[in-house]
Every structure is written in C-alpha cells, then in structure tokens.
Short mmCIF file of C-alpha atoms and ligand atoms in Angstrom, two decimals:
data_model
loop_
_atom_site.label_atom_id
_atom_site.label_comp_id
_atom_site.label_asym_id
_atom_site.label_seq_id
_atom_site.Cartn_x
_atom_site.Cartn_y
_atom_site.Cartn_z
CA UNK D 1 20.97 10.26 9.04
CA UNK D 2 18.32 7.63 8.85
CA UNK D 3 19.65 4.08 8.02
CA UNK D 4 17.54 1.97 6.07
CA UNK D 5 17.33 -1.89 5.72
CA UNK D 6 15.09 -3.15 2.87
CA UNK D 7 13.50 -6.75 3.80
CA UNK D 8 11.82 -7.20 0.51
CA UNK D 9 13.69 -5.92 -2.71
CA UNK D 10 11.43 -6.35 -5.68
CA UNK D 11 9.68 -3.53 -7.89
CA UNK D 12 8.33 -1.31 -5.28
CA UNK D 13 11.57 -1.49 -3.44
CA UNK D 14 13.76 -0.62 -5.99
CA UNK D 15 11.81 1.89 -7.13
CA UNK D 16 12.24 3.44 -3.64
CA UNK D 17 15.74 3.35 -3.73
CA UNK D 18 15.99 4.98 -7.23
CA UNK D 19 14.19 7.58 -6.04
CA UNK D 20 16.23 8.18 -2.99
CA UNK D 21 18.81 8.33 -5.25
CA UNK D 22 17.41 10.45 -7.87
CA UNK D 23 15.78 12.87 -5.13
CA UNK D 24 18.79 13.01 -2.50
CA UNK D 25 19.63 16.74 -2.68
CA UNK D 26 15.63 18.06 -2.85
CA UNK D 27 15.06 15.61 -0.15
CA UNK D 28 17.91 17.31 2.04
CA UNK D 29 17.41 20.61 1.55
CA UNK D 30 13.32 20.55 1.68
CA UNK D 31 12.75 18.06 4.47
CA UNK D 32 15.87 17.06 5.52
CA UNK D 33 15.63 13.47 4.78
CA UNK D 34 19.06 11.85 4.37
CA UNK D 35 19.48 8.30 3.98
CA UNK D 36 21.25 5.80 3.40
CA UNK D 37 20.62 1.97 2.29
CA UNK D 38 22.94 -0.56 4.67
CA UNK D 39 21.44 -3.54 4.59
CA UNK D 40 18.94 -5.53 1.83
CA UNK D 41 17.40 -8.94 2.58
CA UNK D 42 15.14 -10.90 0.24
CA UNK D 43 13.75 -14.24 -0.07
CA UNK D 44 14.86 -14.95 -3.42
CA UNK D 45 18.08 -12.02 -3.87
CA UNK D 46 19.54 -13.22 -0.97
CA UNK D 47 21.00 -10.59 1.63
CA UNK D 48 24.00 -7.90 1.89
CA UNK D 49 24.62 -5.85 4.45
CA UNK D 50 27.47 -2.42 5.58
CA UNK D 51 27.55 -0.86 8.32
CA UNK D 52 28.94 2.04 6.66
CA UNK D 53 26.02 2.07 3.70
CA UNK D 54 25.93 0.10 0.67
CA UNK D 55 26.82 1.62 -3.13
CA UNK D 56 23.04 2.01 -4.80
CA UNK D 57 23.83 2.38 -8.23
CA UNK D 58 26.21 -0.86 -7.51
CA UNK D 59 23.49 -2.48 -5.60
CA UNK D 60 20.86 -2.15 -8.61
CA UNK D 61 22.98 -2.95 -10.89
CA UNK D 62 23.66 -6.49 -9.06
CA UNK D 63 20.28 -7.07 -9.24
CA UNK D 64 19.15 -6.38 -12.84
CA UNK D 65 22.31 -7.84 -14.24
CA UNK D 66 22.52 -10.93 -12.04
CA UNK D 67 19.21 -11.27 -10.17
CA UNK D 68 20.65 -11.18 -6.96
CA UNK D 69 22.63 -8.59 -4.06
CA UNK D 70 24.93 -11.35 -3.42
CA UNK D 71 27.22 -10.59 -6.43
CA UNK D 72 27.57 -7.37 -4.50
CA UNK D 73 31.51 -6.47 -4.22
CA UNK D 74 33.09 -7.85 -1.32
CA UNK D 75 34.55 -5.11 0.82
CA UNK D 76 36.27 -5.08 4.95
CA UNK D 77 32.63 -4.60 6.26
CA UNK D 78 30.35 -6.40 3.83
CA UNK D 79 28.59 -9.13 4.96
CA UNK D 80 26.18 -11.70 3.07
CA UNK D 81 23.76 -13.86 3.49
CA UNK D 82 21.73 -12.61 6.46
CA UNK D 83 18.50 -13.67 7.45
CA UNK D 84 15.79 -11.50 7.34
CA UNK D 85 15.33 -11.20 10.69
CA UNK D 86 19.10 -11.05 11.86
CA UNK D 87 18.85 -8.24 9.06
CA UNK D 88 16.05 -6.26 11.12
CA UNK D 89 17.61 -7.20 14.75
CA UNK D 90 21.25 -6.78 14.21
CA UNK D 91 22.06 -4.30 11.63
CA UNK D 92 22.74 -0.82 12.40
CA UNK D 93 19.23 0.52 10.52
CA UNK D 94 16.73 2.03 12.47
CA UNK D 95 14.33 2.32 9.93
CA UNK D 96 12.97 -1.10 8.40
CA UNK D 97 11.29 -0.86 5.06
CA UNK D 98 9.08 -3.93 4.72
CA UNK D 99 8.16 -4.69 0.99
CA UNK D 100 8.68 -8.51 1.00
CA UNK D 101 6.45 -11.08 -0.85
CA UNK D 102 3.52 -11.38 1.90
CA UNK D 103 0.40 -13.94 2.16
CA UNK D 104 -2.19 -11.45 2.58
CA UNK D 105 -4.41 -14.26 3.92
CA UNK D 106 -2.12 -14.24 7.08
CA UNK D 107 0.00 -11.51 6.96
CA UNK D 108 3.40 -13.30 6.86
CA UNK D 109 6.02 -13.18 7.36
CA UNK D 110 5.30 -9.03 7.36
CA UNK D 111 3.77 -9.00 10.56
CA UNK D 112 6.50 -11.38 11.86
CA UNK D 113 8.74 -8.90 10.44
CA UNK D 114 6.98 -5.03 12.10
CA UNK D 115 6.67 -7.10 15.75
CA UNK D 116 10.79 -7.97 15.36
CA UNK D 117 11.67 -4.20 14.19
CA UNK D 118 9.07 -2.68 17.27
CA UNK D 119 10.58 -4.75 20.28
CA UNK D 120 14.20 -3.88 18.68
CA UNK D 121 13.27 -0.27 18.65
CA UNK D 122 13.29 0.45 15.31
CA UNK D 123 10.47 2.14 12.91
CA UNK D 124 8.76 0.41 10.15
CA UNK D 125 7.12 1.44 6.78
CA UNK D 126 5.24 -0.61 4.36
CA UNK D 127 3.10 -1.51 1.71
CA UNK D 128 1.90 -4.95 2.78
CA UNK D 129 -1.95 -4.95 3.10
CA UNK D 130 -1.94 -8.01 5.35
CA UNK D 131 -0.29 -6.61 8.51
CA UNK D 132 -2.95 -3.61 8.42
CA UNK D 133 -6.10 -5.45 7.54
CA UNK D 134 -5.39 -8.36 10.23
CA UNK D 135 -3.19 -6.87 13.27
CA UNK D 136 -3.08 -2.80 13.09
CA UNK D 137 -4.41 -2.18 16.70
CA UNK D 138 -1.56 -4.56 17.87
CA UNK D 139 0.93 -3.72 15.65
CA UNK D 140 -0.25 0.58 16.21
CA UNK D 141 0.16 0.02 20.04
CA UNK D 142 3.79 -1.99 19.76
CA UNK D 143 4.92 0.77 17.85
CA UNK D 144 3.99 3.31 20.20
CA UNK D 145 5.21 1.32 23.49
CA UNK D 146 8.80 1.48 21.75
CA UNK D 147 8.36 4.94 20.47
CA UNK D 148 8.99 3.91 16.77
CA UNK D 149 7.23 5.45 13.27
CA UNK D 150 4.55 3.40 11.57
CA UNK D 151 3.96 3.99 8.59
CA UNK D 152 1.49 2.68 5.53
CA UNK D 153 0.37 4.59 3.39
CA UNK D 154 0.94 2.51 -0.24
CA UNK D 155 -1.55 0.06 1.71
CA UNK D 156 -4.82 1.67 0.41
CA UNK D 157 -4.45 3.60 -3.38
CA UNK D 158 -0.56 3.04 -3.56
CA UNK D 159 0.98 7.06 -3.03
CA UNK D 160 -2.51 8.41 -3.50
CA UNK D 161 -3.34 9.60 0.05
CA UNK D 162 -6.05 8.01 1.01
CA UNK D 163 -5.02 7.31 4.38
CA UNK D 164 -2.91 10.21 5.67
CA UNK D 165 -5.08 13.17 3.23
CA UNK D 166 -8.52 12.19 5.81
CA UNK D 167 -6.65 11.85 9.02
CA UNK D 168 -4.29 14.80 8.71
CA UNK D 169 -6.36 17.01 6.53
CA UNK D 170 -9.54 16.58 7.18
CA UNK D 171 -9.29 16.46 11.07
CA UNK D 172 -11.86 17.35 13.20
CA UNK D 173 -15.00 16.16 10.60
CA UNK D 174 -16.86 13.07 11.70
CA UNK D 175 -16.34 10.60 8.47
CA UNK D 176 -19.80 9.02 8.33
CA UNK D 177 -18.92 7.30 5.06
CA UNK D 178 -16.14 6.10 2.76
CA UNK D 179 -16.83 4.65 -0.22
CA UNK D 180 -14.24 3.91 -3.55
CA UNK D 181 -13.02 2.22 -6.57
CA UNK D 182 -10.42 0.28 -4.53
CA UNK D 183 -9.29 -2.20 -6.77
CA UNK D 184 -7.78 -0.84 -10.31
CA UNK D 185 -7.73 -4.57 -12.32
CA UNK D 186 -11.32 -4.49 -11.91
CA UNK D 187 -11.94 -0.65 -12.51
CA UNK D 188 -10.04 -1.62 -15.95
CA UNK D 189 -11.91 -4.21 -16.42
CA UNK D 190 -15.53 -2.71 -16.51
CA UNK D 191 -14.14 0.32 -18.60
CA UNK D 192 -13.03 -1.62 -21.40
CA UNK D 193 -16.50 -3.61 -21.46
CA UNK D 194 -18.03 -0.75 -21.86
CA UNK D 195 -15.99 -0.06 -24.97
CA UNK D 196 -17.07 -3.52 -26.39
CA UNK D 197 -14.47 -6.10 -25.18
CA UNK D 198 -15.58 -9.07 -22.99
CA UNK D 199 -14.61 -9.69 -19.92
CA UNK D 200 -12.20 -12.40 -20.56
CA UNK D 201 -10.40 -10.18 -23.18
CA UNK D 202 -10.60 -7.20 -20.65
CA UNK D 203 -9.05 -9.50 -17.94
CA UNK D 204 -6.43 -10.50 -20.32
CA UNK D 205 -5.45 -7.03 -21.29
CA UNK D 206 -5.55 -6.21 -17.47
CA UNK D 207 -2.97 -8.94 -16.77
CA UNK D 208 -0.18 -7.96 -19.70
CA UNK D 209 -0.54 -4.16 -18.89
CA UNK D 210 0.89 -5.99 -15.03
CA UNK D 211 -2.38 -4.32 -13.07
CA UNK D 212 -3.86 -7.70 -12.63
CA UNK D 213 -2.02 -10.70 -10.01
CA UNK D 214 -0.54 -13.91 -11.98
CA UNK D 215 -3.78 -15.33 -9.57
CA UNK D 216 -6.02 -12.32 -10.37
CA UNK D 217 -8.97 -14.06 -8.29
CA UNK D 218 -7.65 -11.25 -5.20
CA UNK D 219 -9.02 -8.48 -7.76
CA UNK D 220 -11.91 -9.66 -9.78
CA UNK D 221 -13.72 -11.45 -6.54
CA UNK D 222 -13.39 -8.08 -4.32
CA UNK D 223 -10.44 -9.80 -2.08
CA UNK D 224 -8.49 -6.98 -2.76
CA UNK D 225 -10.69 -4.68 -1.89
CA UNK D 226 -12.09 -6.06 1.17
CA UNK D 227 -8.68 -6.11 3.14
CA UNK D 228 -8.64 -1.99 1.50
CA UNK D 229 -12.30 -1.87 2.97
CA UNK D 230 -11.13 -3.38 6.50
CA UNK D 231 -8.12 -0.77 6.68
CA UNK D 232 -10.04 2.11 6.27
CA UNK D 233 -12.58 0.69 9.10
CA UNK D 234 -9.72 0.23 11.45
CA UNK D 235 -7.68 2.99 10.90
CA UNK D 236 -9.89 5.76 9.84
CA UNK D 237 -13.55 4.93 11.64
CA UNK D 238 -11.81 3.51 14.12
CA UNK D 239 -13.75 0.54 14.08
CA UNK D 240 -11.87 -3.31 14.36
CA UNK D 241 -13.51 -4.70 11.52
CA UNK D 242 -12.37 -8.01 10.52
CA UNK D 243 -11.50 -7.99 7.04
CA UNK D 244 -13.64 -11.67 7.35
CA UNK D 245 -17.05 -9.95 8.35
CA UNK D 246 -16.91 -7.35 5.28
CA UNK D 247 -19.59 -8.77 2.76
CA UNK D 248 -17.95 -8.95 -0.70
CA UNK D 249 -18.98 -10.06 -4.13
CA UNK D 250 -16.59 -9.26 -7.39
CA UNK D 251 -17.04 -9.34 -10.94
CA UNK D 252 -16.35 -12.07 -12.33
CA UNK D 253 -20.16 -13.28 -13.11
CA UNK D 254 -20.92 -9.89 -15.34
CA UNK D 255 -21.51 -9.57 -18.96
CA UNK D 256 -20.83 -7.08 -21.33
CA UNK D 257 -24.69 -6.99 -21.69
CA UNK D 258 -24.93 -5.88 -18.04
CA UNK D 259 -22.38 -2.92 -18.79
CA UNK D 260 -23.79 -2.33 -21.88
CA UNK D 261 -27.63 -1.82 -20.92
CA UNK D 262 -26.51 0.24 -17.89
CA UNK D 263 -24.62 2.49 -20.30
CA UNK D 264 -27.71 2.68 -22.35
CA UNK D 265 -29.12 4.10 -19.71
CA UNK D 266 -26.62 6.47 -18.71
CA UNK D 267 -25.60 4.43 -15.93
CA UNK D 268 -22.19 2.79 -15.12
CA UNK D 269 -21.21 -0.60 -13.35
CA UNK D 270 -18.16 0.17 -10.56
CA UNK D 271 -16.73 -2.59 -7.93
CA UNK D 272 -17.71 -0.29 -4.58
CA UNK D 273 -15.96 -0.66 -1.57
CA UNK D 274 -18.19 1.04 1.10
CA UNK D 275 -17.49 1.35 4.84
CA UNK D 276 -20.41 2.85 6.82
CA UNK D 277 -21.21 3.94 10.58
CA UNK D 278 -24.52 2.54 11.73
CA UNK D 279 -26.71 4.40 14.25
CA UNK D 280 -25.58 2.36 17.02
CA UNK D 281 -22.38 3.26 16.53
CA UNK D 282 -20.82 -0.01 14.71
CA UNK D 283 -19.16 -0.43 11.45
CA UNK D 284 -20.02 -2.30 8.51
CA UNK D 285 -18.23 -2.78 5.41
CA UNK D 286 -19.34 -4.02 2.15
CA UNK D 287 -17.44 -4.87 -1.62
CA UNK D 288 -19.70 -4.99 -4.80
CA UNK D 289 -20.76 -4.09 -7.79
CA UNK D 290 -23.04 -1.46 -7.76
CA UNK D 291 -24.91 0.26 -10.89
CA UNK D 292 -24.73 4.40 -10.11
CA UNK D 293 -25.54 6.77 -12.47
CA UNK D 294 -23.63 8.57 -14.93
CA UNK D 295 -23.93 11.84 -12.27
CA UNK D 296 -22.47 10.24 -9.30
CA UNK D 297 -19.04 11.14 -8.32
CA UNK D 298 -17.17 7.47 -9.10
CA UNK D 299 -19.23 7.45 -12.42
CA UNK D 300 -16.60 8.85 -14.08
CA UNK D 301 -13.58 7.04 -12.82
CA UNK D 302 -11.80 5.19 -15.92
CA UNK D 303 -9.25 2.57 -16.41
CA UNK D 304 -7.03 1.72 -13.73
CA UNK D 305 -7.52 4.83 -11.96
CA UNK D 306 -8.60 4.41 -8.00
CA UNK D 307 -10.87 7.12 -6.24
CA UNK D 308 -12.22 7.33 -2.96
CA UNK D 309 -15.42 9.45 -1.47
CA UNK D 310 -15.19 10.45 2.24
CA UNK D 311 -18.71 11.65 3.38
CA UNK D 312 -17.48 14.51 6.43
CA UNK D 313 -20.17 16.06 9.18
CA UNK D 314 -18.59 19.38 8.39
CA UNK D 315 -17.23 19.57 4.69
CA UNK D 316 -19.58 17.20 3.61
CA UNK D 317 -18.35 14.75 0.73
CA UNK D 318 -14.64 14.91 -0.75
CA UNK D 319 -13.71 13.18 -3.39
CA UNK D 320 -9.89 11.68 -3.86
CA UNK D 321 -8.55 10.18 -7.36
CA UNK D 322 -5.64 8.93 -8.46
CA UNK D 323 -3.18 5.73 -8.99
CA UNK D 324 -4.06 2.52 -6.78
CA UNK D 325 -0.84 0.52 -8.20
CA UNK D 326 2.36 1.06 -9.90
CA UNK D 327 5.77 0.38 -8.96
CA UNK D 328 6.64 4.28 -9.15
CA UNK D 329 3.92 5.23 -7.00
CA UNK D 330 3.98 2.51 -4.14
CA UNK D 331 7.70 3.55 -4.37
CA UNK D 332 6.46 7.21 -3.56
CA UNK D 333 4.04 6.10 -0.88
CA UNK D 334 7.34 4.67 0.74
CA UNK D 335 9.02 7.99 0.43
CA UNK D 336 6.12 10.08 1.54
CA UNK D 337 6.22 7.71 4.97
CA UNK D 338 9.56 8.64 5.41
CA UNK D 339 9.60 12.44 5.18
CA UNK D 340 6.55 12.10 7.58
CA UNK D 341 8.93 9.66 9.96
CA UNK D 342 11.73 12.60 9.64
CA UNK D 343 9.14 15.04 10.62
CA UNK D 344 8.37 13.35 13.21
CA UNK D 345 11.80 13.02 14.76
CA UNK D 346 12.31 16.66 13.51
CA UNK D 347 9.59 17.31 16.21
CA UNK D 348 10.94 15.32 18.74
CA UNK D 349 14.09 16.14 19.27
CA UNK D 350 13.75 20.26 18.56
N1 HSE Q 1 -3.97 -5.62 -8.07
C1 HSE Q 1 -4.26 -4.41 -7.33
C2 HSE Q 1 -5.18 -3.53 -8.18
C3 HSE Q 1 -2.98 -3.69 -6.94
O1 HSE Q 1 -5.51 -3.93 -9.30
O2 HSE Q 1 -5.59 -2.46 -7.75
C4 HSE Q 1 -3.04 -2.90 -5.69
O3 HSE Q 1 -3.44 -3.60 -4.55
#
C-alpha cells in the first residue's frame, strides 16, 4: 500500500485523485498500484490529514463545495491545519506528490519541499518545472542517497512521454538532437494566425480556452520553453545547462503578415525549442521562432498540440506528439510516475 500526501491540491491534483479513484481496481490488478490519500496540504485549502486514509469522494467534495479540506468531517484521527512541511515530515505517507503553486524563477517552495521528503526518506513525484530546470543533479543524487523514487514526467509535454519514452525506450542510441513545439499557448497561437486572426485575438482565445497563464509573458516570450529546453539538456544529454544560458526569443513581435507570407510559400512559423551536442562535446540550447517548411516533421503540428523530434545515432529521428497541458493529462503524468515508482519497489523487494 503506498500512502500518498498531496502538498499542492489544485487542478492537476485533483485530477490525480479522481483518477485513482476512478482507476483503483485496473490499477490493482494490472500493476498493483494501491493507494491511498492520508494527508492534503495547500496554501490556500488549508491542510487535513488520517493516518488511516482520508474519504476521496468526501475530500473533493469539500473542496468544490466549500473551497477548502478543512470542512473535512472531524473524525478520532483527523487532524487539520498542518503545515506543509510537518505534512511531508510527519505523516505516515511515503510517497509525496508535489503539485503546489511554484515560482518557476526559483523553484519554491517545490524544491524546499523534494529536499524535506528525500532526507525523511520518502519518494517524490511532480509536475513543477522549477525544481528540474534549476536543481535536478542535486535533487537526482538526494534521492538516490535515501533510496527514494523521483519522478517527473508532467514536467516536459504534461503525460506525453517525452522524458521517460527516450530514456527507457530508446536506450542505447546517442541523442544528438532534440528539438519541439514545447510550449502549446504559443503553438495555438501561430495556428490561428494562419487562419486569419491577429495575434492579440489569437492570444485572447488562447487565454479563455485556459492554455495560456493569467501572466502569459512565460509562453509567448519562450520562458516556458526554455526551462522545457534546460530539462531535456540535463536529464536526457546529460548536460547541466542552466536554464539562464539557453538563448530564447518568443513571439510576441510577429504579424499575421509574417505567418501569412510564409504560408504563401508553403512554409510555417513554429516556436522551436532545440537542444544540440556540439563537437566538443558541450550542450547548447536555443528557443525561437523558426520558419520550416511545410515538409518538415513539426510543420504540421496544430493548435495546442506539443511534439518533440529526437535525432538518435542508431534509429535516426523519432518523432513524439501529443498534449503539453491539461489538467487530465498532467493528472496522468502523475499516475504514470507512480506505477513506474511501484515497479520499482516491485523490483526491489522480489
Ligand atoms: N502554458 C503552458 C503551455 C502549459 O501553453 O504549454 C504547460 O507548461
């Protein structure tokens, strides 16, 4: 049984939940992942905690109806108002998922957070960007020194694996190259300028559908992409780019008469995120626009879709597409860390 503390509990972590829920018995019987939810601390829900697992459907309700846990029935071994650290250090979970609000631009308080769950022993998954793009090689080693699972795959594409697909699956090739539509907002964007709306309109559009941040400035300058572009250097190339040194320009400076002519021409605009091996061996990593032609393999990405090329020594290029965002499926690129966590123990104690 793996207990599971949620430090964070907004969209992606619900969703997670419902689908533990919804998927309980499949999730058994095929990979025998059982869980259950004790303990939930957030910010702004406030915090609720039992030993002996909390009620979901109870728990969910709480927080549509009344916006926070804390309306949660009182019961012999319920307890409130926990900080999110006392939550991670002295609750009986022992696996810590970390969805809270984070500053990318430092990291916090999610790093703060995966350093607390590592020296208490206890694994971590995540979708934060921040902790990956700024501290993976320390956080990667503290996990391994306490012999904890960490796992993060919703950082880069949401559930789409763009992470564990190259490292697991394509094993043993050299990846020279990775280059992708990393950001979906800005993917949008450019589609729908090429259908005739500007860019403010396409922005706007971007925003309602919820693809775009309340700031969107993260997508449509390349931010976004660039701390996507600096955790495939570190984790992938093995490289320890700083997200700082990765060049980036965004889109907020092009006209529908740029995405127009280069349609004319049977070309397409696309935000790239590239990260390339040099022939000395270093890593460099880039975010712009770039005009390719109708051919090329991101040409015909659309919408808010995400794709990602990996150019391989042996296989040679492989192409990846799918969602970048979503509450659904970040929710399922929780879940998918998890059965790989329970494989994992699977492994280690058989
Ligand atoms: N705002 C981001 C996007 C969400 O548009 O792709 C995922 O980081």
């Amino acid at each position: 049984m793996t207990n599971i503390a949620m430090i964070g509990f907004g969209g992606v972590g619900q969703a997670l939940v419902e689908i533990l829920e919804e998927k309980r018995e499949s999730l058994s019987n095929q990979h025998g992942l059982e869980s259950k939810v004790v303990a939930v601390a957030d910010l702004m829900k406030g915090a609720v905690y039992d030993k002996n697992g909390l009620d979901v459907q109870t728990l969910l309700e709480c927080v549509r109806k009344d916006g926070s846990v804390e309306t949660y029935p009182d019961g012999p071994d319920v307890v409130k108002g926990m900080s999110s650290i006392d939550t991670i250090e002295q609750t009986n979970a022992d696996m810590i998922v970390e969805v809270t609000f984070t500053d990318v631009k430092t990291g916090e308080p999610a790093i703060t957070h995966c350093k607390r769950a590592f020296a208490s022993r206890k694994s971590v998954v995540t979708t934060n960007k921040g902790p990956i793009a700024l501290a993976y090689k320390e956080l990667d080693e503290m996990a391994r020194e306490n012999g904890v699972f960490f796992g993060f795959e919703g950082t880069v594409m949401s559930g789409t694996p763009a992470l564990r697909m190259p490292e697991e699956t394509l094993a043993g090739n050299e990846i020279t190259r990775i280059s992708g539509i990393l950001n979906g907002t800005t993917n949008y964007i450019l589609t729908e300028m090429e259908k005739g709306k500007s860019y403010k309109e396409a922005l706007e559009q971007a925003q309602s559908y919820g693809y775009a941040e309340a700031d969107p400035t993260n997508d449509v300058e390349g931010y976004d992409a660039r701390y996507k572009v600096a955790i495939l250097a570190n984790y992938l190339m093995d490289a320890p780019l700083d997200y700082r040194d990765v060049t980036v320009k965004g889109i907020s400076d092009m006209t529908i008469e740029d995405v127009q002519e280069a349609l004319g021409n049977g070309q397409k605009w696309k935000l790239i995120g590239k990260v390339e091996r040099q022939e000395d061996g270093s890593v460099i990593g880039s975010v712009k626009p770039e005009k390719v032609e109708g051919t090329h393999p991101l040409a015909g990405v659309t919408g808010a879709t995400n794709a990602i090329l990996y150019e391989c020594d042996l296989l040679g290029p492989v192409l990846l597409t799918g969602a970048g965002a979503g509450r659904k499926e970040t929710g399922f690129s929780l879940l998918i860390d998890l059965i790989h966590y329970q494989k994992e123990r699977k492994l280690q104690t058989s």
